[in-house]
Amino acid sequence: MKLDYGKYRGIIVSIALFLLLDASVMSLNFYISYEISEDAVGVNIAGRQRMLSQRMMKSLLDMRSVLVASESEGADITSVLNSALKELDATVNMFHATLIAFDEGGLAPGAEGGEVLLKPAGSGASVAALHEAKQIWAPFYKQLNALQKTNLTAESQIFLAQLNTAVAYGREYNLTLLKLMNQLTGELENVASSKASRLRWIQTAGISLAIINFFIIMFHFLRQLRDSDRHIEVARGETQEILDTVNEGLFLIDKEQRIGEQCSKALADMFGRRDIAGKSFNDLLSGIVSEKDRATATSYIGLLFDLRKKQKLIGDLNPLRQVEIYIPQADGSYVNKYLSFSFSRVMSEGNIIHILVTVVDVSKQVLLAGELDVARAQGQEQLALLSTVLQADSDMLNMFLKNSVSSFAKINEILKHQAKSVPQYIDKANQIFALVHNYKGEASALNLGRFSSQAHEFEEQIIALKNRSELTGNDFLGLAVILNKLIAETESIQDLLSKVASFRSNTKTSVATLAANNGDYLSFSHLQMLATKISERQGKEVEVVCTGFNDVALGDEAQSTLNGLAVQLVRNAVSHGIETCSSRILAGKRPQGEINLRIAKRNNGDLQLVCEDDGSGLNREAILRAALERGLISGEEDLEGDDRRLAELIFHPDFSTRDAADEDAGRGMGLFALRQTVREMGGKIAINSRNGRGARFVVSIPVTALQMNVAV
Amino acid sequence: MTEDKLQIFIDGVVRYFEHTADNDMRVGTPYLASNADPISMDYTGIIGISGNNKGCVYFTAPKIMLKHLMMSLGEPDTSEANMIDLVGEVANTISGNARRELGKDFMISVPVVVSGAPSKIHLPSEMRSYVVPAVWRSYSAAVVICLQA
């Protein structure tokens, strides 16, 4: 990271000043200390000058007293004098050299032997003292040098005279010279002392300044730090407020795909965990999205960190644009959510330093979209239903719907009644089949193709069920599902019709009016339609002649029941009785077959429904053959003349003379269904058949059953 | 609601009863019941479902059956609390099975056990439910599935 020097200029200057101050104090200290040590040498040497002046005087006086003593005693004193002269010479030379060095600067003999460098004395007093000393010393030095040069043995008198002169000069100036050397020493001491004192001042001032500087730095920067901390705290507080308030999940990912330390609070709710900061992104996704999505997300983020890849181009590759996540709960269950992740590069100086991840919970939108799709599909479904039913006769449609509802309720009751053995399950399937078959017939008669094909599908399922070797309650699940579907569609139509009816409330033909109609006469023209439709499919022509339908006033339920029976009878007659046009011509009949359908009220109150056709009649051989093939009778069984047994066969649920089933016939369930309905009402069926001339079905229903139905 | 999906919920119950000593649970013939008059027995474990299909699935059973079931599972303590736990466990097994099979399209809640029938919130009265009897020994419980298409 680049350092912002502007921000730190103050502290840098202060620290530099502090260091400069310390360095200056230190160098001054070093310099002055050095000078003081030099001055101390000077003081020492100057002190030695005092001692040397006295030693010279003492040597002179000693020599003279030796000489005087030798004259009276006559002893040989040469060696003693020579040694005294030698010492004097050393003393004189040392004094002289030192004095010159003090005056002009230069080398002087040191205290410890060797030499020391002296600077010329600088202060006025010492210069004056030196000047005066030099004036006194110069003649004295000459005298002493002359003494040295005089031959002691040859010129003893001259030596004595010179010695006396020197002693006399020395006596005169000895004290002055001592005083001057004292002055020099004192002056040098003063200089050294003043330097030491200066040094103390400098040190004190330097340290004081350093302390002041330190406090300035401390107070100034503490304040600055405090301000800066406060700003950081405020900024952090604001960031935290944003992160706590924002509805989106926000976090940063670094190059190692690790989540940053700051995350928005919403994330905790989205992911159901709080330990997100600092975690690896891969770990966050672990267990909540599919392994495939997780792997793709990791490589996608890798691509995002690659500066050469254009973000716009790879944006479409985002595998987490809308992803369903499963969040494990404490109790082991899961909560599902739809989350949308978006990724943005965070750039700094041309480099991608982080990826900003924004997560939005889009569960509501996704579910809403799903609901809209369902609603749209339902709308289309209803439209299709409406187009199916609008073509039907409204009276008949209403009756059909009521019949349907009642049939479905019966089917459900049959399902509800629990069976325990396979035969019971088969019986259950047969009962349901009969009801569905009736329903199919009615739907087909009204040309409600959608319902008849659904009923056909229902039948297929029941047949498939019956063909299973093992049968359990669970196998009936499919029937319950299709029943539910039929009920739902029927309800949907009723709902639609009642809405339509509300717009047509005043018209005579309205469904609402019809629904309230009781005891009205119904047109059974749909039976002709049914017969025509079936016969056309089978290459036949049929006329249905209805009589007596308007002679008997019936309640809604009775009408429905009668209609159901009539439909089954007509279907059966067209499919199994009436021959094809060509066969009829060959048999010398009119190409168009005829079905007579009559309703009559008998004296005992029973209602009689007769269906008579001019077809081929029951084909005994074909019935026996089919019954044999289907295992309903054994080969040895002799049914010759046993019409009752033959009738039982054709009413058996597994009986059919057709090889393949279609929408019209083929499962043999039509007559079974007919018999079921009649039995339920306590009625009976009689059959007459003449080979090649036709068959007649007579259905008698007791009046009590019809009254009950009317009452219902 | 397709047959396959309904079967998943039935399988959940079958799976639970596989733990019983005799493993003699029979599924009865499923039928329909109006939510206006819901099928309920003494204790009912409900799982709420949302997502592509909304509604609930519940397992309802009489006390006596639960008591015997517990004994068959080797649990001597047949207290009410344990019965409630047992119903919850069955519901949880149904839920687990469904989650495994239908995870993508379904959001399935944590099971809740109540006495009697589920509330109207779970069972919209204008809808029908599939009732699947679960017969164990001589007792009959039921799995009831009420889901919008």
Short mmCIF file of N, CA and C in Angstrom, two decimals, chain A residues 324 326 329 331-338 363 367 371 374 378 412 414-420 425 428 461 472-478 480-481 483-485 487-488 491, chain B residues 1-4 6-7 10-11 14 26-33 39 50-52 54 92 95 99 102-111 126 128 130 132-133 135 149:
data_model
loop_
_atom_site.label_atom_id
_atom_site.label_comp_id
_atom_site.label_asym_id
_atom_site.label_seq_id
_atom_site.Cartn_x
_atom_site.Cartn_y
_atom_site.Cartn_z
N GLU A 324 -31.37 -22.72 -5.94
CA GLU A 324 -32.18 -23.14 -4.80
C GLU A 324 -31.24 -23.72 -3.75
N TYR A 326 -30.74 -25.41 0.19
CA TYR A 326 -31.43 -26.17 1.25
C TYR A 326 -30.64 -25.93 2.53
N GLN A 329 -31.62 -27.41 9.25
CA GLN A 329 -32.09 -26.85 10.51
C GLN A 329 -31.57 -27.70 11.67
N ASP A 331 -33.08 -29.33 13.84
CA ASP A 331 -33.76 -30.61 14.06
C ASP A 331 -33.58 -31.58 12.90
N GLY A 332 -32.67 -31.27 11.99
CA GLY A 332 -32.39 -32.21 10.91
C GLY A 332 -33.23 -31.96 9.66
N SER A 333 -34.19 -31.03 9.76
CA SER A 333 -34.98 -30.75 8.56
C SER A 333 -34.29 -29.68 7.72
N TYR A 334 -34.87 -29.34 6.60
CA TYR A 334 -34.28 -28.35 5.71
C TYR A 334 -35.26 -27.23 5.42
N VAL A 335 -34.73 -26.06 5.18
CA VAL A 335 -35.55 -24.97 4.67
C VAL A 335 -35.01 -24.65 3.27
N ASN A 336 -35.92 -24.60 2.32
CA ASN A 336 -35.49 -24.32 0.95
C ASN A 336 -35.68 -22.85 0.64
N LYS A 337 -34.71 -22.30 -0.09
CA LYS A 337 -34.83 -20.90 -0.49
C LYS A 337 -34.26 -20.76 -1.88
N TYR A 338 -34.72 -19.72 -2.56
CA TYR A 338 -34.10 -19.39 -3.83
C TYR A 338 -33.27 -18.13 -3.63
N SER A 363 -36.90 -16.02 -3.21
CA SER A 363 -37.87 -17.11 -3.03
C SER A 363 -39.28 -16.68 -3.42
N LEU A 367 -41.45 -18.30 -6.38
CA LEU A 367 -42.69 -19.01 -6.08
C LEU A 367 -43.88 -18.33 -6.75
N GLU A 371 -46.53 -19.80 -9.28
CA GLU A 371 -47.98 -19.73 -9.10
C GLU A 371 -48.66 -19.14 -10.34
N VAL A 374 -48.97 -21.70 -12.92
CA VAL A 374 -50.08 -22.62 -12.60
C VAL A 374 -51.41 -21.96 -12.95
N GLN A 378 -54.15 -23.16 -15.53
CA GLN A 378 -55.54 -23.40 -15.10
C GLN A 378 -56.50 -22.64 -16.00
N ASN A 412 -66.07 -42.98 -4.69
CA ASN A 412 -65.27 -42.68 -3.50
C ASN A 412 -65.69 -43.55 -2.31
N ILE A 414 -66.94 -46.48 -2.53
CA ILE A 414 -66.43 -47.84 -2.79
C ILE A 414 -64.96 -47.92 -2.41
N LEU A 415 -64.22 -46.87 -2.76
CA LEU A 415 -62.79 -46.84 -2.41
C LEU A 415 -62.61 -46.84 -0.90
N LYS A 416 -63.48 -46.09 -0.26
CA LYS A 416 -63.35 -45.90 1.19
C LYS A 416 -63.63 -47.20 1.94
N HIS A 417 -64.55 -47.96 1.41
CA HIS A 417 -64.89 -49.23 2.04
C HIS A 417 -63.70 -50.18 1.86
N GLN A 418 -63.04 -50.51 2.95
CA GLN A 418 -61.78 -51.24 2.83
C GLN A 418 -62.00 -52.74 2.56
N ALA A 419 -61.22 -53.26 1.65
CA ALA A 419 -61.30 -54.68 1.31
C ALA A 419 -60.16 -55.41 2.01
N LYS A 420 -60.31 -56.71 2.13
CA LYS A 420 -59.27 -57.48 2.83
C LYS A 420 -58.65 -58.56 1.96
N TYR A 425 -61.02 -56.96 -3.58
CA TYR A 425 -60.44 -55.85 -4.35
C TYR A 425 -60.97 -55.88 -5.79
N LYS A 428 -64.40 -54.64 -5.89
CA LYS A 428 -64.35 -53.18 -5.76
C LYS A 428 -64.05 -52.54 -7.12
N GLN A 461 -57.19 -48.03 -16.50
CA GLN A 461 -56.47 -48.24 -15.23
C GLN A 461 -57.10 -49.38 -14.44
N THR A 472 -53.23 -54.87 -3.95
CA THR A 472 -53.29 -54.29 -2.61
C THR A 472 -54.03 -52.97 -2.69
N GLY A 473 -54.30 -52.43 -1.52
CA GLY A 473 -55.01 -51.15 -1.49
C GLY A 473 -54.22 -50.07 -2.20
N ASN A 474 -52.90 -50.14 -2.06
CA ASN A 474 -52.03 -49.12 -2.64
C ASN A 474 -52.20 -49.03 -4.17
N ASP A 475 -52.55 -50.18 -4.77
CA ASP A 475 -52.70 -50.19 -6.24
C ASP A 475 -53.86 -49.31 -6.70
N PHE A 476 -54.75 -48.97 -5.75
CA PHE A 476 -55.90 -48.15 -6.12
C PHE A 476 -55.59 -46.65 -6.08
N LEU A 477 -54.35 -46.33 -5.76
CA LEU A 477 -53.97 -44.91 -5.65
C LEU A 477 -54.23 -44.17 -6.96
N GLY A 478 -53.87 -44.82 -8.06
CA GLY A 478 -54.06 -44.20 -9.37
C GLY A 478 -55.53 -43.87 -9.62
N ALA A 480 -57.73 -43.16 -7.30
CA ALA A 480 -58.09 -41.99 -6.48
C ALA A 480 -57.61 -40.72 -7.16
N VAL A 481 -56.43 -40.79 -7.79
CA VAL A 481 -55.88 -39.59 -8.44
C VAL A 481 -56.77 -39.18 -9.62
N LEU A 483 -59.84 -39.98 -10.10
CA LEU A 483 -61.15 -39.58 -9.57
C LEU A 483 -61.10 -38.12 -9.14
N ASN A 484 -60.01 -37.80 -8.45
CA ASN A 484 -59.86 -36.42 -7.97
C ASN A 484 -59.83 -35.45 -9.15
N LYS A 485 -59.17 -35.88 -10.20
CA LYS A 485 -59.06 -35.04 -11.39
C LYS A 485 -60.44 -34.84 -12.02
N ILE A 487 -63.33 -35.12 -10.53
CA ILE A 487 -64.14 -34.29 -9.63
C ILE A 487 -63.77 -32.83 -9.81
N ALA A 488 -62.46 -32.59 -9.85
CA ALA A 488 -62.00 -31.20 -9.98
C ALA A 488 -62.51 -30.59 -11.27
N GLU A 491 -66.23 -29.96 -11.02
CA GLU A 491 -66.48 -28.77 -10.19
C GLU A 491 -66.16 -27.51 -10.97
N MET B 1 -51.50 -33.12 -8.61
CA MET B 1 -50.65 -34.02 -7.81
C MET B 1 -50.61 -35.38 -8.49
N THR B 2 -49.44 -35.80 -8.84
CA THR B 2 -49.36 -37.06 -9.57
C THR B 2 -49.30 -38.24 -8.60
N GLU B 3 -49.61 -39.40 -9.17
CA GLU B 3 -49.61 -40.63 -8.37
C GLU B 3 -48.23 -40.89 -7.78
N ASP B 4 -47.19 -40.64 -8.60
CA ASP B 4 -45.82 -40.90 -8.14
C ASP B 4 -45.49 -40.08 -6.89
N LEU B 6 -47.64 -38.78 -4.73
CA LEU B 6 -48.42 -39.25 -3.58
C LEU B 6 -47.77 -40.50 -3.00
N GLN B 7 -47.29 -41.33 -3.92
CA GLN B 7 -46.69 -42.60 -3.49
C GLN B 7 -45.50 -42.36 -2.55
N ILE B 10 -46.72 -42.07 0.88
CA ILE B 10 -47.16 -43.38 1.40
C ILE B 10 -45.93 -44.21 1.76
N ASP B 11 -44.93 -44.15 0.87
CA ASP B 11 -43.69 -44.92 1.12
C ASP B 11 -43.03 -44.51 2.43
N VAL B 14 -44.71 -46.46 5.07
CA VAL B 14 -44.33 -47.87 4.93
C VAL B 14 -42.91 -48.05 5.48
N ARG B 26 -50.35 -52.66 6.22
CA ARG B 26 -51.02 -52.75 4.91
C ARG B 26 -51.54 -51.38 4.54
N VAL B 27 -51.37 -51.05 3.28
CA VAL B 27 -51.92 -49.78 2.80
C VAL B 27 -53.32 -50.07 2.27
N GLY B 28 -54.29 -49.34 2.78
CA GLY B 28 -55.67 -49.55 2.32
C GLY B 28 -55.91 -48.83 1.00
N THR B 29 -57.13 -48.93 0.49
CA THR B 29 -57.41 -48.23 -0.77
C THR B 29 -57.54 -46.74 -0.48
N PRO B 30 -56.79 -45.94 -1.20
CA PRO B 30 -56.86 -44.50 -0.98
C PRO B 30 -58.20 -43.97 -1.45
N TYR B 31 -58.69 -42.98 -0.76
CA TYR B 31 -59.93 -42.33 -1.19
C TYR B 31 -59.84 -40.84 -0.92
N LEU B 32 -60.90 -40.15 -1.27
CA LEU B 32 -60.87 -38.69 -1.14
C LEU B 32 -61.74 -38.25 0.03
N ALA B 33 -61.33 -37.18 0.67
CA ALA B 33 -62.13 -36.63 1.77
C ALA B 33 -62.16 -35.13 1.65
N ILE B 39 -60.37 -36.07 8.01
CA ILE B 39 -60.17 -37.33 8.72
C ILE B 39 -59.15 -37.08 9.84
N SER B 50 -44.57 -26.28 1.04
CA SER B 50 -44.77 -25.19 0.08
C SER B 50 -43.77 -25.37 -1.04
N GLY B 51 -43.81 -24.48 -1.99
CA GLY B 51 -42.98 -24.68 -3.18
C GLY B 51 -43.91 -24.91 -4.35
N ASN B 52 -43.56 -25.83 -5.22
CA ASN B 52 -44.40 -26.07 -6.40
C ASN B 52 -45.78 -26.58 -5.99
N LYS B 54 -48.47 -26.80 -2.67
CA LYS B 54 -48.66 -26.24 -1.33
C LYS B 54 -49.72 -27.02 -0.58
N ASN B 92 -41.91 -37.36 10.65
CA ASN B 92 -40.54 -37.02 10.27
C ASN B 92 -40.01 -37.98 9.20
N SER B 95 -41.56 -36.97 6.05
CA SER B 95 -40.93 -35.73 5.61
C SER B 95 -39.55 -36.02 5.03
N ARG B 99 -38.40 -35.36 1.31
CA ARG B 99 -37.33 -34.39 1.05
C ARG B 99 -36.27 -35.02 0.15
N LEU B 102 -38.16 -35.41 -3.31
CA LEU B 102 -38.76 -34.25 -3.97
C LEU B 102 -38.06 -32.95 -3.66
N GLY B 103 -36.92 -33.05 -2.98
CA GLY B 103 -36.20 -31.87 -2.47
C GLY B 103 -36.27 -30.64 -3.38
N LYS B 104 -36.10 -30.85 -4.66
CA LYS B 104 -35.98 -29.69 -5.56
C LYS B 104 -37.27 -28.90 -5.68
N ASP B 105 -38.41 -29.59 -5.70
CA ASP B 105 -39.66 -28.87 -5.98
C ASP B 105 -40.44 -28.54 -4.72
N PHE B 106 -39.99 -29.07 -3.60
CA PHE B 106 -40.80 -28.93 -2.39
C PHE B 106 -40.05 -28.22 -1.27
N MET B 107 -40.80 -27.47 -0.49
CA MET B 107 -40.24 -26.96 0.76
C MET B 107 -41.05 -27.62 1.86
N ILE B 108 -40.37 -28.35 2.68
CA ILE B 108 -41.08 -29.17 3.66
C ILE B 108 -40.73 -28.70 5.07
N SER B 109 -41.77 -28.45 5.87
CA SER B 109 -41.51 -27.90 7.21
C SER B 109 -41.21 -29.00 8.23
N VAL B 110 -40.85 -28.54 9.39
CA VAL B 110 -40.60 -29.45 10.52
C VAL B 110 -41.96 -30.00 10.99
N PRO B 111 -42.04 -31.28 11.32
CA PRO B 111 -43.34 -31.83 11.74
C PRO B 111 -43.87 -31.20 13.03
N GLU B 126 -62.03 -25.64 0.85
CA GLU B 126 -62.57 -25.87 -0.50
C GLU B 126 -61.82 -27.00 -1.21
N ARG B 128 -59.91 -30.96 -1.46
CA ARG B 128 -60.06 -32.36 -1.01
C ARG B 128 -58.70 -32.90 -0.64
N TYR B 130 -56.35 -36.57 -0.13
CA TYR B 130 -56.27 -38.01 -0.36
C TYR B 130 -56.09 -38.66 1.01
N VAL B 132 -55.11 -42.10 2.80
CA VAL B 132 -54.56 -43.43 2.54
C VAL B 132 -54.55 -44.19 3.86
N PRO B 133 -55.47 -45.16 4.03
CA PRO B 133 -55.50 -45.89 5.29
C PRO B 133 -54.22 -46.71 5.46
N VAL B 135 -53.13 -49.73 7.70
CA VAL B 135 -53.69 -50.70 8.65
C VAL B 135 -52.55 -51.52 9.24
N ALA B 149 -52.44 -28.56 -6.71
CA ALA B 149 -51.79 -29.16 -7.89
C ALA B 149 -50.41 -28.58 -8.11
#
